[in-house]
Amino acid sequence: MHPRTPIKREAHQATDASQASAATISLSQGFTMLDLLIAATIMSIVISYGLTEIVHAQTAALRHRAAQEFSTYLERARNDSIRRHATDPRQMARITILSNHSYSVAIDANGDGVIDAPVMVNMAEQKVVLGDPAPRTVMFDWLGRTVDSHLNVTQEPSVQVRNNSGTSLINVSDITQSSATQNFAVSSSRK
């Protein structure tokens, strides 16, 4: 018998033993199907919650942008009536809510002293609605007050801009007491 034969046999047995222990380690440290299903479920819940919050934030931003745009038009109409000292109701700057998705703005945009053709604003693309009954007109006299067609000072209720993320209120009556450069207050609430 060759002296190296037992060494080869021992080496071969050691190699078999290390392979067996390696197989045992990889099987005991691997993932079972149940582990993978639980991890996938948790990940899908977290991802769906995150996507829901992103969509909600986008719709809230659309609503807020539409409310800010409406507020800006209110401010421009009021400032236009003050600047031109309009006393004839036909020449007073105005915003007319035509439907739940649209309104028109009539101001002197080119500065010639005469009300220009109304600009139509369609809010359907922004997926928001005006929550007030239409038609409704907000008109401003030369002092910046809201008036009706007979020049009677009125207290206009708030204008609501809504979508599925909440409601933004634009308080029209408060603007008659503010300065011409102050922005309109827009308050938001989440459903």
XYZ file of C-alpha atoms in Angstrom, residues 15-98:
84
model
C -14.018 17.412 0.861
C -17.281 15.460 1.092
C -17.802 16.724 4.639
C -17.167 20.367 3.667
C -19.570 20.094 0.730
C -22.210 18.603 3.007
C -21.746 21.385 5.545
C -21.847 24.013 2.765
C -25.105 22.536 1.504
C -26.492 22.581 5.035
C -25.503 26.221 5.529
C -27.037 27.401 2.250
C -30.284 25.559 2.905
C -30.596 26.818 6.452
C -29.845 30.448 5.442
C -32.059 30.578 2.335
C -35.562 32.021 1.990
C -38.674 29.922 2.004
C -41.605 30.655 -0.259
C -43.569 31.948 2.743
C -40.779 34.423 3.561
C -40.838 35.722 -0.010
C -44.641 36.064 -0.018
C -44.615 38.000 3.256
C -41.861 40.312 1.999
C -43.685 40.873 -1.305
C -46.946 41.637 0.519
C -45.289 44.164 2.818
C -43.528 45.818 -0.113
C -46.747 46.051 -2.125
C -48.576 47.646 0.830
C -45.828 50.230 1.320
C -45.633 51.003 -2.404
C -49.418 51.320 -2.799
C -49.608 53.643 0.219
C -46.801 55.767 -1.207
C -48.447 55.966 -4.629
C -51.786 56.877 -3.048
C -50.172 59.726 -1.140
C -48.418 60.960 -4.281
C -51.684 60.987 -6.244
C -53.456 62.745 -3.367
C -50.719 65.379 -3.211
C -50.995 65.955 -6.955
C -54.777 66.430 -6.821
C -54.420 68.760 -3.836
C -51.831 70.768 -5.779
C -54.195 70.998 -8.766
C -56.985 72.247 -6.502
C -54.733 74.770 -4.797
C -53.402 76.017 -8.147
C -56.959 76.468 -9.482
C -57.981 78.346 -6.317
C -54.913 80.584 -6.561
C -55.689 81.301 -10.214
C -59.281 82.244 -9.345
C -58.020 84.446 -6.482
C -55.559 86.148 -8.806
C -58.336 86.914 -11.285
C -60.456 88.325 -8.439
C -57.590 90.572 -7.413
C -56.971 91.694 -10.993
C -60.670 92.468 -11.494
C -60.850 94.471 -8.279
C -57.668 96.394 -9.057
C -58.904 97.082 -12.591
C -62.167 98.625 -11.338
C -60.263 100.757 -8.823
C -57.720 101.884 -11.442
C -60.346 102.867 -14.010
C -62.865 104.339 -11.500
C -65.653 102.422 -13.225
C -69.134 103.743 -12.341
C -71.164 102.147 -15.150
C -72.054 98.521 -14.298
C -71.296 97.535 -17.898
C -67.734 98.829 -17.468
C -67.041 97.290 -14.058
C -64.591 94.426 -13.960
C -66.305 91.149 -13.196
C -65.939 87.432 -12.851
C -68.882 85.285 -13.873
C -69.103 81.671 -12.756
C -70.701 80.004 -15.771
